[in-house]
Amino acid sequence: MLNVRWGYLALFVFLVLVQVLVLNNIHLGGYMNPQLYVFLVLLLPLNIPGLLLLSVAFVLGLIIDMFSDSLAIHAGATVFMAFCRPTVIRLVTGQFVAEDPERPSFSSFGTFSMIFYVIALVLAHHAVLFFLEVFRFSEVPHTLIRILLNTGFTALFVLLAFIFSDRPAGKKAR
Amino acid sequence: MRNLYRFILKYQFFFLFLFLEAVAIMLVFQHQQYQRTFYLHSANAISGRLLHMSNGVTSFLLLRQANRQLVEENTLLLNRQMENFMITDQQQFVARDSLYQARYTYQHARVINNSVTRRNNYMTLNKGSRHGIAPDMGVLLTNGVAGIVKDVTKNFSSVMSLLHSDMQLSVMLKRNGHIGSLRWEGRDYRLASVEYIPAHASLHLGDTIVTSGYSTIFPPGIFIGTLTDWEVRRGETFITATVELALDFNKLSYVYLVNNLMKEEQDGLELPLHSN
């Protein structure tokens, strides 16, 4: 258990560094910018207490904000996403939770459910993120396009991260 | 009381969500006010230092371009040196202190964090209050305005980029002196639009846009960009035109900070009028 916790802490630091130093400098086609750091919130164990989930999301978002001069829009978006997470998980797994899977993964959810899970939560995150950022209603169509494009881009990164993290982390857990 | 307590405990997940979201939104709204007092920007100690380190690497990659730019600017300055001019009429160069009073002073800084993808972009410079940077100083290059200093810490300063929804810049058509207002629409970081050009102004493709000097922050005549597109609608009193910015915001490495020594005097004169 302790090992798992350190693992998450290391991942936290790693994701913040990758986001701030590398991904924030990527902008495809002018304004597409992957927000890979949400991967951490998606990866947290299924049985994590709700309060801890929200707190981790808030702190993570706030640190990203600190580095990208965006006040607290990432914090707001990540907290909203964490708030939606239990509902989406219930939606995806149905009433019964498969044999207590430790954390969301392709093997515990199934491919289709996993893709839905990632896209739904990334969309929730980006919707709040971009509307908080713009905060005016005159630019709604433009903002919607940004949300959709960026959701696709981020979801792609996150799904890739899930594919790569599936095997080694599974070994560690056993 | 006990029931209330139990109620809150039962829905603790929802209440904590409401609380955290409220905090986040409050922090976002603080930005609406002019100065950000909270230490949530990239100019604070930890993030400032980290970005500084990362910039050490990226600025190395931009050296070739930075050098070229410096050489170009040096050439420009050399051409303006006094020794290059033959004095034809002695009386033209009589210097009298009461005539020449310094108005703008410049210093340089390095951009250690910058963005162009968001709707509201900021950048961070590696100089702060220790080097004499103060809020409301202008940030520019010879080929364009980059932003306005918003916040300073001891060693760093945080700059509101020209690519920001709250940023408006008074500009002028160099050819005929018509005034407009430059604003970034949030799409392409190479394009901005100039609003409130009077409809009778004659525009040509490639007209030069410069700063008007009406603001107390930027000196007049700084090159901003060239006109690429506009539309004249029947019955409207103003034209909105598109400008291609000469400054490439994606490749900023060194910038100049301009300090208007007479800003306070001018503001002191103008602000009481605006508030009435």
Short mmCIF file of C-alpha atoms in Angstrom, two decimals:
data_model
loop_
_atom_site.label_atom_id
_atom_site.label_comp_id
_atom_site.label_asym_id
_atom_site.label_seq_id
_atom_site.Cartn_x
_atom_site.Cartn_y
_atom_site.Cartn_z
CA MET A 1 0.00 0.00 0.00
CA LEU A 2 2.80 2.32 0.94
CA ASN A 3 4.55 1.51 -2.31
CA VAL A 4 1.46 2.36 -4.29
CA ARG A 5 1.24 5.72 -2.55
CA TRP A 6 4.83 6.62 -3.35
CA GLY A 7 4.16 5.54 -6.90
CA TYR A 8 1.30 8.01 -7.16
CA LEU A 9 3.39 10.79 -5.63
CA ALA A 10 6.17 10.15 -8.13
CA LEU A 11 3.63 10.14 -10.95
CA PHE A 12 2.21 13.42 -9.63
CA VAL A 13 5.60 15.13 -9.79
CA PHE A 14 6.43 13.55 -13.12
CA LEU A 15 3.16 14.61 -14.74
CA VAL A 16 3.49 18.18 -13.48
CA LEU A 17 7.01 18.44 -14.87
CA VAL A 18 6.07 16.93 -18.23
CA GLN A 19 3.02 19.19 -18.49
CA VAL A 20 4.84 22.39 -17.57
CA LEU A 21 8.15 21.89 -19.30
CA VAL A 22 7.15 19.98 -22.42
CA LEU A 23 3.46 19.83 -23.21
CA ASN A 24 2.70 23.48 -22.47
CA ASN A 25 5.05 24.31 -25.33
CA ILE A 26 3.18 22.14 -27.81
CA HIS A 27 0.51 23.88 -29.77
CA LEU A 28 -0.79 22.08 -32.78
CA GLY A 29 -2.56 24.20 -35.36
CA GLY A 30 -2.35 27.35 -33.25
CA TYR A 31 -4.25 26.41 -30.14
CA MET A 32 -4.33 22.71 -29.47
CA ASN A 33 -2.56 21.93 -26.26
CA PRO A 34 -2.71 18.48 -24.61
CA GLN A 35 -3.43 18.47 -20.87
CA LEU A 36 -1.89 15.13 -20.00
CA TYR A 37 -1.82 15.84 -16.27
CA VAL A 38 -5.50 14.85 -15.93
CA PHE A 39 -4.21 11.28 -16.39
CA LEU A 40 -3.43 11.22 -12.66
CA VAL A 41 -7.05 11.86 -11.65
CA LEU A 42 -8.22 9.20 -14.10
CA LEU A 43 -5.72 6.66 -12.78
CA LEU A 44 -6.43 6.99 -9.02
CA PRO A 45 -7.69 3.77 -7.34
CA LEU A 46 -11.39 3.00 -7.62
CA ASN A 47 -11.85 2.80 -3.86
CA ILE A 48 -10.24 6.15 -3.10
CA PRO A 49 -12.22 8.21 -0.55
CA GLY A 50 -14.18 11.01 -2.22
CA LEU A 51 -12.64 13.77 -0.11
CA LEU A 52 -9.13 12.65 -0.96
CA LEU A 53 -10.03 12.48 -4.64
CA LEU A 54 -11.28 16.09 -4.67
CA SER A 55 -8.31 17.35 -2.66
CA VAL A 56 -5.75 15.69 -4.92
CA ALA A 57 -7.51 17.13 -7.97
CA PHE A 58 -7.57 20.62 -6.48
CA VAL A 59 -3.89 20.62 -5.51
CA LEU A 60 -2.85 19.19 -8.88
CA GLY A 61 -4.82 21.82 -10.76
CA LEU A 62 -3.53 24.62 -8.58
CA ILE A 63 0.09 23.64 -9.15
CA ILE A 64 -0.44 23.53 -12.91
CA ASP A 65 -2.05 26.97 -12.63
CA MET A 66 0.93 28.29 -10.74
CA PHE A 67 3.23 27.39 -13.60
CA SER A 68 1.05 28.53 -16.44
CA ASP A 69 -0.20 31.85 -15.05
CA SER A 70 -3.83 30.88 -15.33
CA LEU A 71 -5.09 31.84 -11.84
CA ALA A 72 -7.23 28.87 -10.85
CA ILE A 73 -8.90 27.69 -14.03
CA HIS A 74 -7.08 24.36 -14.05
CA ALA A 75 -7.97 23.84 -10.38
CA GLY A 76 -11.64 24.52 -11.10
CA ALA A 77 -11.69 22.22 -14.11
CA THR A 78 -9.85 19.37 -12.40
CA VAL A 79 -12.09 19.53 -9.32
CA PHE A 80 -15.17 19.38 -11.52
CA MET A 81 -13.73 16.40 -13.34
CA ALA A 82 -13.00 14.63 -10.04
CA PHE A 83 -16.56 15.37 -8.96
CA CYS A 84 -17.91 13.69 -12.11
CA ARG A 85 -15.59 10.68 -11.80
CA PRO A 86 -17.63 8.45 -9.43
CA THR A 87 -20.76 9.00 -11.52
CA VAL A 88 -19.01 8.13 -14.77
CA ILE A 89 -17.42 5.05 -13.19
CA ARG A 90 -20.85 3.90 -12.01
CA LEU A 91 -22.17 4.50 -15.51
CA VAL A 92 -19.36 2.53 -17.09
CA THR A 93 -19.18 -0.46 -14.77
CA GLY A 94 -22.91 -0.77 -14.17
CA GLN A 95 -24.19 -1.79 -10.78
CA PHE A 96 -21.66 -4.46 -10.15
CA VAL A 97 -18.00 -3.65 -9.94
CA ALA A 98 -15.79 -6.29 -11.47
CA GLU A 99 -13.74 -8.29 -8.97
CA ASP A 100 -12.43 -5.20 -7.17
CA PRO A 101 -10.07 -3.86 -9.84
CA GLU A 102 -7.50 -1.70 -8.18
CA ARG A 103 -7.64 1.13 -10.61
CA PRO A 104 -9.22 1.95 -13.96
CA SER A 105 -7.45 0.21 -16.83
CA PHE A 106 -8.23 -1.41 -20.14
CA SER A 107 -8.24 -4.84 -18.55
CA SER A 108 -10.62 -3.96 -15.73
CA PHE A 109 -13.08 -1.84 -17.72
CA GLY A 110 -12.92 -3.26 -21.23
CA THR A 111 -11.77 -1.27 -24.25
CA PHE A 112 -15.01 0.49 -25.13
CA SER A 113 -15.88 1.48 -21.57
CA MET A 114 -12.35 2.74 -21.04
CA ILE A 115 -12.51 4.99 -24.08
CA PHE A 116 -15.90 6.33 -22.98
CA TYR A 117 -14.60 6.88 -19.44
CA VAL A 118 -11.58 8.86 -20.65
CA ILE A 119 -13.42 10.95 -23.23
CA ALA A 120 -16.34 11.80 -20.92
CA LEU A 121 -14.10 13.02 -18.10
CA VAL A 122 -11.65 14.86 -20.35
CA LEU A 123 -14.63 16.59 -21.97
CA ALA A 124 -15.94 17.62 -18.53
CA HIS A 125 -12.50 18.97 -17.66
CA HIS A 126 -12.03 20.91 -20.90
CA ALA A 127 -15.55 22.34 -20.92
CA VAL A 128 -14.97 23.99 -17.54
CA LEU A 129 -11.39 24.90 -18.39
CA PHE A 130 -12.12 26.82 -21.58
CA PHE A 131 -15.28 28.51 -20.37
CA LEU A 132 -13.54 29.67 -17.20
CA GLU A 133 -10.67 30.92 -19.32
CA VAL A 134 -12.71 32.88 -21.81
CA PHE A 135 -15.50 33.95 -19.48
CA ARG A 136 -17.50 35.79 -22.01
CA PHE A 137 -20.41 34.49 -23.97
CA SER A 138 -19.75 36.35 -27.20
CA GLU A 139 -17.16 33.78 -28.22
CA VAL A 140 -19.18 30.63 -27.57
CA PRO A 141 -18.87 28.95 -31.01
CA HIS A 142 -15.15 29.48 -31.05
CA THR A 143 -14.83 28.16 -27.51
CA LEU A 144 -16.86 25.07 -28.35
CA ILE A 145 -14.55 24.27 -31.24
CA ARG A 146 -11.56 24.66 -28.96
CA ILE A 147 -13.14 22.35 -26.38
CA LEU A 148 -13.87 19.61 -28.91
CA LEU A 149 -10.50 19.74 -30.65
CA ASN A 150 -8.58 19.80 -27.40
CA THR A 151 -10.67 17.02 -25.89
CA GLY A 152 -9.77 14.75 -28.80
CA PHE A 153 -6.12 15.66 -28.53
CA THR A 154 -5.87 15.21 -24.76
CA ALA A 155 -7.93 12.00 -24.78
CA LEU A 156 -5.53 10.55 -27.33
CA PHE A 157 -2.56 11.30 -25.09
CA VAL A 158 -4.31 9.93 -22.00
CA LEU A 159 -5.39 6.72 -23.74
CA LEU A 160 -1.83 6.19 -24.95
CA ALA A 161 -0.62 6.75 -21.40
CA PHE A 162 -3.10 4.14 -20.18
CA ILE A 163 -1.90 1.63 -22.78
CA PHE A 164 1.72 2.14 -21.77
CA SER A 165 1.04 2.10 -18.04
CA ASP A 166 -1.12 -1.00 -18.13
CA ARG A 167 1.53 -3.66 -18.07
CA PRO A 168 4.39 -2.55 -15.81
CA ALA A 169 2.09 -1.13 -13.12
CA GLY A 170 0.01 -4.33 -13.16
CA LYS A 171 3.13 -6.34 -12.42
CA LYS A 172 3.98 -4.10 -9.51
CA ALA A 173 0.55 -4.50 -7.98
CA ARG A 174 0.73 -8.28 -7.92
CA MET B 1 -27.85 21.04 14.93
CA ARG B 2 -27.05 17.36 15.07
CA ASN B 3 -29.21 16.75 12.03
CA LEU B 4 -27.43 19.48 10.12
CA TYR B 5 -24.11 17.97 11.03
CA ARG B 6 -25.27 14.55 9.90
CA PHE B 7 -26.62 16.02 6.67
CA ILE B 8 -23.31 17.67 5.87
CA LEU B 9 -21.44 14.49 6.71
CA LYS B 10 -23.68 12.45 4.45
CA TYR B 11 -23.12 14.72 1.48
CA GLN B 12 -19.54 15.62 2.33
CA PHE B 13 -18.34 14.77 -1.18
CA PHE B 14 -20.75 17.24 -2.73
CA PHE B 15 -20.04 19.97 -0.19
CA LEU B 16 -16.30 19.70 -0.54
CA PHE B 17 -16.77 19.90 -4.31
CA LEU B 18 -18.85 23.06 -3.94
CA PHE B 19 -16.30 24.57 -1.60
CA LEU B 20 -13.25 23.86 -3.79
CA GLU B 21 -15.02 24.97 -6.95
CA ALA B 22 -16.07 28.20 -5.22
CA VAL B 23 -12.49 28.84 -4.18
CA ALA B 24 -11.28 28.26 -7.73
CA ILE B 25 -13.87 30.55 -9.28
CA MET B 26 -13.15 33.23 -6.70
CA LEU B 27 -9.48 33.11 -7.60
CA VAL B 28 -10.37 33.46 -11.27
CA PHE B 29 -12.53 36.46 -10.52
CA GLN B 30 -9.78 38.16 -8.57
CA HIS B 31 -8.06 38.61 -11.89
CA GLN B 32 -10.89 40.84 -13.04
CA GLN B 33 -9.60 43.29 -10.50
CA TYR B 34 -6.55 45.05 -11.64
CA GLN B 35 -3.78 43.69 -9.50
CA ARG B 36 -3.37 40.07 -8.59
CA THR B 37 -2.25 39.91 -5.01
CA PHE B 38 -2.34 36.16 -4.56
CA TYR B 39 0.92 34.30 -5.17
CA LEU B 40 -0.52 32.13 -7.89
CA HIS B 41 1.55 33.22 -10.81
CA SER B 42 4.65 31.89 -12.43
CA ALA B 43 6.73 34.73 -11.01
CA ASN B 44 6.85 33.23 -7.54
CA ALA B 45 9.97 31.63 -6.14
CA ILE B 46 9.50 27.94 -6.93
CA SER B 47 7.92 28.08 -10.35
CA GLY B 48 10.02 31.09 -11.34
CA ARG B 49 13.23 29.24 -10.65
CA LEU B 50 12.13 26.08 -12.44
CA LEU B 51 11.00 27.96 -15.53
CA HIS B 52 14.23 29.92 -15.41
CA MET B 53 16.18 26.66 -15.59
CA SER B 54 14.10 25.28 -18.40
CA ASN B 55 14.50 28.52 -20.28
CA GLY B 56 18.26 28.16 -19.99
CA VAL B 57 17.94 25.24 -22.38
CA THR B 58 15.41 26.72 -24.79
CA SER B 59 17.13 30.09 -25.05
CA PHE B 60 20.27 28.26 -26.11
CA LEU B 61 18.32 26.81 -29.01
CA LEU B 62 17.17 30.28 -30.01
CA LEU B 63 20.66 31.81 -29.90
CA ARG B 64 21.11 31.98 -33.64
CA GLN B 65 17.95 33.97 -34.09
CA ALA B 66 18.63 36.16 -31.07
CA ASN B 67 22.06 36.97 -32.43
CA ARG B 68 20.72 37.91 -35.82
CA GLN B 69 18.17 40.17 -34.21
CA LEU B 70 20.82 41.84 -32.05
CA VAL B 71 23.03 42.46 -35.06
CA GLU B 72 20.14 44.00 -36.93
CA GLU B 73 19.30 46.26 -34.03
CA ASN B 74 22.93 47.22 -33.55
CA THR B 75 23.15 48.22 -37.17
CA LEU B 76 20.09 50.33 -36.79
CA LEU B 77 21.51 52.05 -33.73
CA LEU B 78 24.92 52.58 -35.33
CA ASN B 79 23.22 54.34 -38.18
CA ARG B 80 21.64 56.73 -35.76
CA GLN B 81 24.83 57.70 -33.97
CA MET B 82 25.74 61.35 -33.94
CA GLU B 83 29.17 60.77 -35.46
CA ASN B 84 27.56 59.54 -38.63
CA PHE B 85 26.02 62.87 -39.35
CA MET B 86 27.81 65.81 -40.75
CA ILE B 87 26.93 68.95 -38.95
CA THR B 88 25.70 71.37 -41.56
CA ASP B 89 24.24 74.02 -39.37
CA GLN B 90 25.73 74.62 -35.96
CA GLN B 91 22.62 76.14 -34.57
CA GLN B 92 20.58 72.97 -35.00
CA PHE B 93 22.59 71.09 -32.43
CA VAL B 94 22.67 73.51 -29.57
CA ALA B 95 21.63 71.39 -26.62
CA ARG B 96 19.65 73.03 -23.91
CA ASP B 97 18.60 71.07 -20.88
CA SER B 98 15.20 72.62 -20.66
CA LEU B 99 14.46 71.44 -24.19
CA TYR B 100 15.67 67.90 -23.89
CA GLN B 101 14.31 66.17 -20.89
CA ALA B 102 14.46 62.39 -20.75
CA ARG B 103 11.04 60.87 -21.07
CA TYR B 104 11.52 57.15 -21.74
CA THR B 105 14.18 54.87 -20.33
CA TYR B 106 14.76 51.32 -21.54
CA GLN B 107 16.17 48.16 -20.09
CA HIS B 108 16.22 44.60 -21.32
CA ALA B 109 15.05 41.29 -19.87
CA ARG B 110 14.74 37.69 -20.93
CA VAL B 111 11.40 35.94 -21.38
CA ILE B 112 11.46 32.78 -19.27
CA ASN B 113 7.86 31.72 -19.73
CA ASN B 114 5.41 32.55 -22.46
CA SER B 115 2.29 31.22 -24.08
CA VAL B 116 0.32 31.93 -27.24
CA THR B 117 -2.33 29.21 -27.16
CA ARG B 118 -4.68 30.49 -24.49
CA ARG B 119 -7.29 33.17 -24.75
CA ASN B 120 -5.49 35.12 -22.03
CA ASN B 121 -1.75 34.80 -22.31
CA TYR B 122 0.93 35.88 -19.88
CA MET B 123 4.69 35.85 -19.94
CA THR B 124 7.30 35.90 -17.21
CA LEU B 125 10.52 37.92 -17.33
CA ASN B 126 13.72 37.27 -15.43
CA LYS B 127 13.87 40.75 -13.87
CA GLY B 128 11.88 42.07 -10.96
CA SER B 129 11.56 44.91 -8.49
CA ARG B 130 15.24 44.53 -7.64
CA HIS B 131 16.09 45.65 -11.16
CA GLY B 132 13.64 48.52 -11.05
CA ILE B 133 10.74 46.86 -12.84
CA ALA B 134 7.37 48.16 -11.72
CA PRO B 135 3.79 47.35 -12.69
CA ASP B 136 2.49 49.20 -15.77
CA MET B 137 5.81 49.37 -17.54
CA GLY B 138 5.60 48.52 -21.24
CA VAL B 139 7.25 45.48 -22.78
CA LEU B 140 8.30 45.76 -26.41
CA LEU B 141 10.72 44.92 -29.17
CA THR B 142 11.71 47.10 -32.08
CA ASN B 143 9.13 45.34 -34.20
CA GLY B 144 6.18 45.33 -31.87
CA VAL B 145 4.53 45.66 -28.51
CA ALA B 146 4.69 42.50 -26.38
CA GLY B 147 2.65 43.43 -23.31
CA ILE B 148 2.38 45.32 -20.04
CA VAL B 149 3.96 44.40 -16.70
CA LYS B 150 1.25 43.39 -14.24
CA ASP B 151 3.04 41.96 -11.23
CA VAL B 152 6.55 42.02 -9.91
CA THR B 153 8.36 39.99 -7.31
CA LYS B 154 11.94 40.53 -6.22
CA ASN B 155 13.51 38.73 -9.15
CA PHE B 156 10.77 38.11 -11.67
CA SER B 157 7.92 39.95 -13.28
CA SER B 158 4.70 38.76 -14.80
CA VAL B 159 3.54 40.39 -18.01
CA MET B 160 0.08 40.54 -19.54
CA SER B 161 0.72 39.67 -23.16
CA LEU B 162 -0.74 41.61 -26.07
CA LEU B 163 -2.54 38.31 -26.68
CA HIS B 164 -4.98 38.87 -23.82
CA SER B 165 -8.67 39.72 -23.84
CA ASP B 166 -8.22 42.68 -21.48
CA MET B 167 -5.50 44.25 -23.58
CA GLN B 168 -6.25 47.26 -25.74
CA LEU B 169 -3.64 49.30 -27.46
CA SER B 170 -4.08 52.69 -29.07
CA VAL B 171 -2.59 52.53 -32.56
CA MET B 172 -2.26 54.80 -35.54
CA LEU B 173 -2.14 54.39 -39.30
CA LYS B 174 1.29 55.76 -40.02
CA ARG B 175 0.41 57.08 -43.47
CA ASN B 176 -2.51 59.34 -42.56
CA GLY B 177 -2.56 59.44 -38.78
CA HIS B 178 -5.99 57.89 -38.18
CA ILE B 179 -6.34 56.42 -34.72
CA GLY B 180 -7.70 52.96 -33.91
CA SER B 181 -7.74 50.48 -31.11
CA LEU B 182 -5.85 47.18 -31.37
CA ARG B 183 -7.36 44.06 -29.87
CA TRP B 184 -6.54 40.36 -30.13
CA GLU B 185 -9.54 38.22 -31.11
CA GLY B 186 -8.12 35.01 -29.72
CA ARG B 187 -7.62 32.97 -32.84
CA ASP B 188 -4.30 33.22 -34.63
CA TYR B 189 -1.47 34.74 -32.60
CA ARG B 190 -0.08 36.37 -35.73
CA LEU B 191 -3.22 38.38 -36.41
CA ALA B 192 -4.95 41.12 -34.44
CA SER B 193 -7.72 43.49 -35.30
CA VAL B 194 -7.85 47.26 -35.24
CA GLU B 195 -11.23 48.64 -34.29
CA TYR B 196 -12.73 52.12 -34.52
CA ILE B 197 -10.94 53.32 -37.62
CA PRO B 198 -13.19 56.07 -38.98
CA ALA B 199 -15.06 54.98 -42.10
CA HIS B 200 -13.75 57.85 -44.20
CA ALA B 201 -10.14 56.83 -43.69
CA SER B 202 -8.59 55.52 -46.90
CA LEU B 203 -6.85 52.21 -46.32
CA HIS B 204 -4.31 50.45 -48.49
CA LEU B 205 -3.11 46.90 -48.33
CA GLY B 206 0.13 46.80 -46.36
CA ASP B 207 -0.40 50.11 -44.56
CA THR B 208 1.90 50.42 -41.57
CA ILE B 209 0.36 50.38 -38.10
CA VAL B 210 2.34 52.03 -35.29
CA THR B 211 1.58 52.89 -31.68
CA SER B 212 -0.13 56.22 -31.32
CA GLY B 213 1.54 57.35 -28.13
CA TYR B 214 -1.81 58.26 -26.64
CA SER B 215 -1.31 55.75 -23.86
CA THR B 216 1.06 56.69 -21.09
CA ILE B 217 2.80 53.33 -21.34
CA PHE B 218 4.22 53.05 -24.84
CA PRO B 219 6.13 55.71 -26.76
CA PRO B 220 4.65 56.71 -30.12
CA GLY B 221 5.77 55.23 -33.42
CA ILE B 222 6.58 51.65 -32.47
CA PHE B 223 6.01 49.40 -35.47
CA ILE B 224 3.16 46.96 -34.85
CA GLY B 225 2.38 45.36 -38.19
CA THR B 226 0.75 45.78 -41.57
CA LEU B 227 -2.86 45.84 -42.73
CA THR B 228 -3.96 42.67 -44.48
CA ASP B 229 -7.72 42.81 -44.59
CA TRP B 230 -10.71 45.01 -43.79
CA GLU B 231 -14.31 45.40 -44.65
CA VAL B 232 -16.24 48.60 -45.20
CA ARG B 233 -19.89 48.15 -44.39
CA ARG B 234 -22.45 50.59 -45.63
CA GLY B 235 -23.83 52.87 -42.93
CA GLU B 236 -21.30 52.03 -40.28
CA THR B 237 -19.18 54.77 -38.84
CA PHE B 238 -16.17 52.62 -38.05
CA ILE B 239 -14.06 50.06 -39.88
CA THR B 240 -12.53 47.00 -38.25
CA ALA B 241 -9.35 45.88 -39.97
CA THR B 242 -7.05 42.90 -39.58
CA VAL B 243 -3.37 43.45 -38.90
CA GLU B 244 -0.56 40.99 -39.36
CA LEU B 245 1.64 41.44 -36.29
CA ALA B 246 5.31 41.88 -37.05
CA LEU B 247 6.30 40.43 -33.69
CA ASP B 248 6.38 36.63 -33.56
CA PHE B 249 5.06 35.91 -30.07
CA ASN B 250 6.03 32.29 -30.34
CA LYS B 251 9.72 33.12 -30.59
CA LEU B 252 10.26 35.77 -27.93
CA SER B 253 13.60 35.53 -26.16
CA TYR B 254 14.81 39.01 -25.24
CA VAL B 255 12.54 42.00 -24.78
CA TYR B 256 12.90 45.64 -23.80
CA LEU B 257 11.08 47.28 -20.93
CA VAL B 258 10.16 50.90 -21.33
CA ASN B 259 9.57 53.22 -18.42
CA ASN B 260 7.75 56.47 -18.98
CA LEU B 261 9.30 58.93 -16.55
CA MET B 262 6.42 61.36 -16.96
CA LYS B 263 3.66 58.79 -16.61
CA GLU B 264 2.66 59.86 -13.14
CA GLU B 265 2.47 63.48 -14.12
CA GLN B 266 0.28 62.74 -17.15
CA ASP B 267 -1.94 60.27 -15.29
CA GLY B 268 -2.36 62.74 -12.46
CA LEU B 269 -3.67 65.21 -14.95
CA GLU B 270 -5.93 62.81 -16.88
CA LEU B 271 -7.34 60.38 -14.36
CA PRO B 272 -9.40 62.91 -12.35
CA LEU B 273 -11.16 63.81 -15.61
CA HIS B 274 -12.03 60.17 -16.38
CA SER B 275 -13.40 59.46 -12.95
CA ASN B 276 -15.95 62.25 -13.20
#
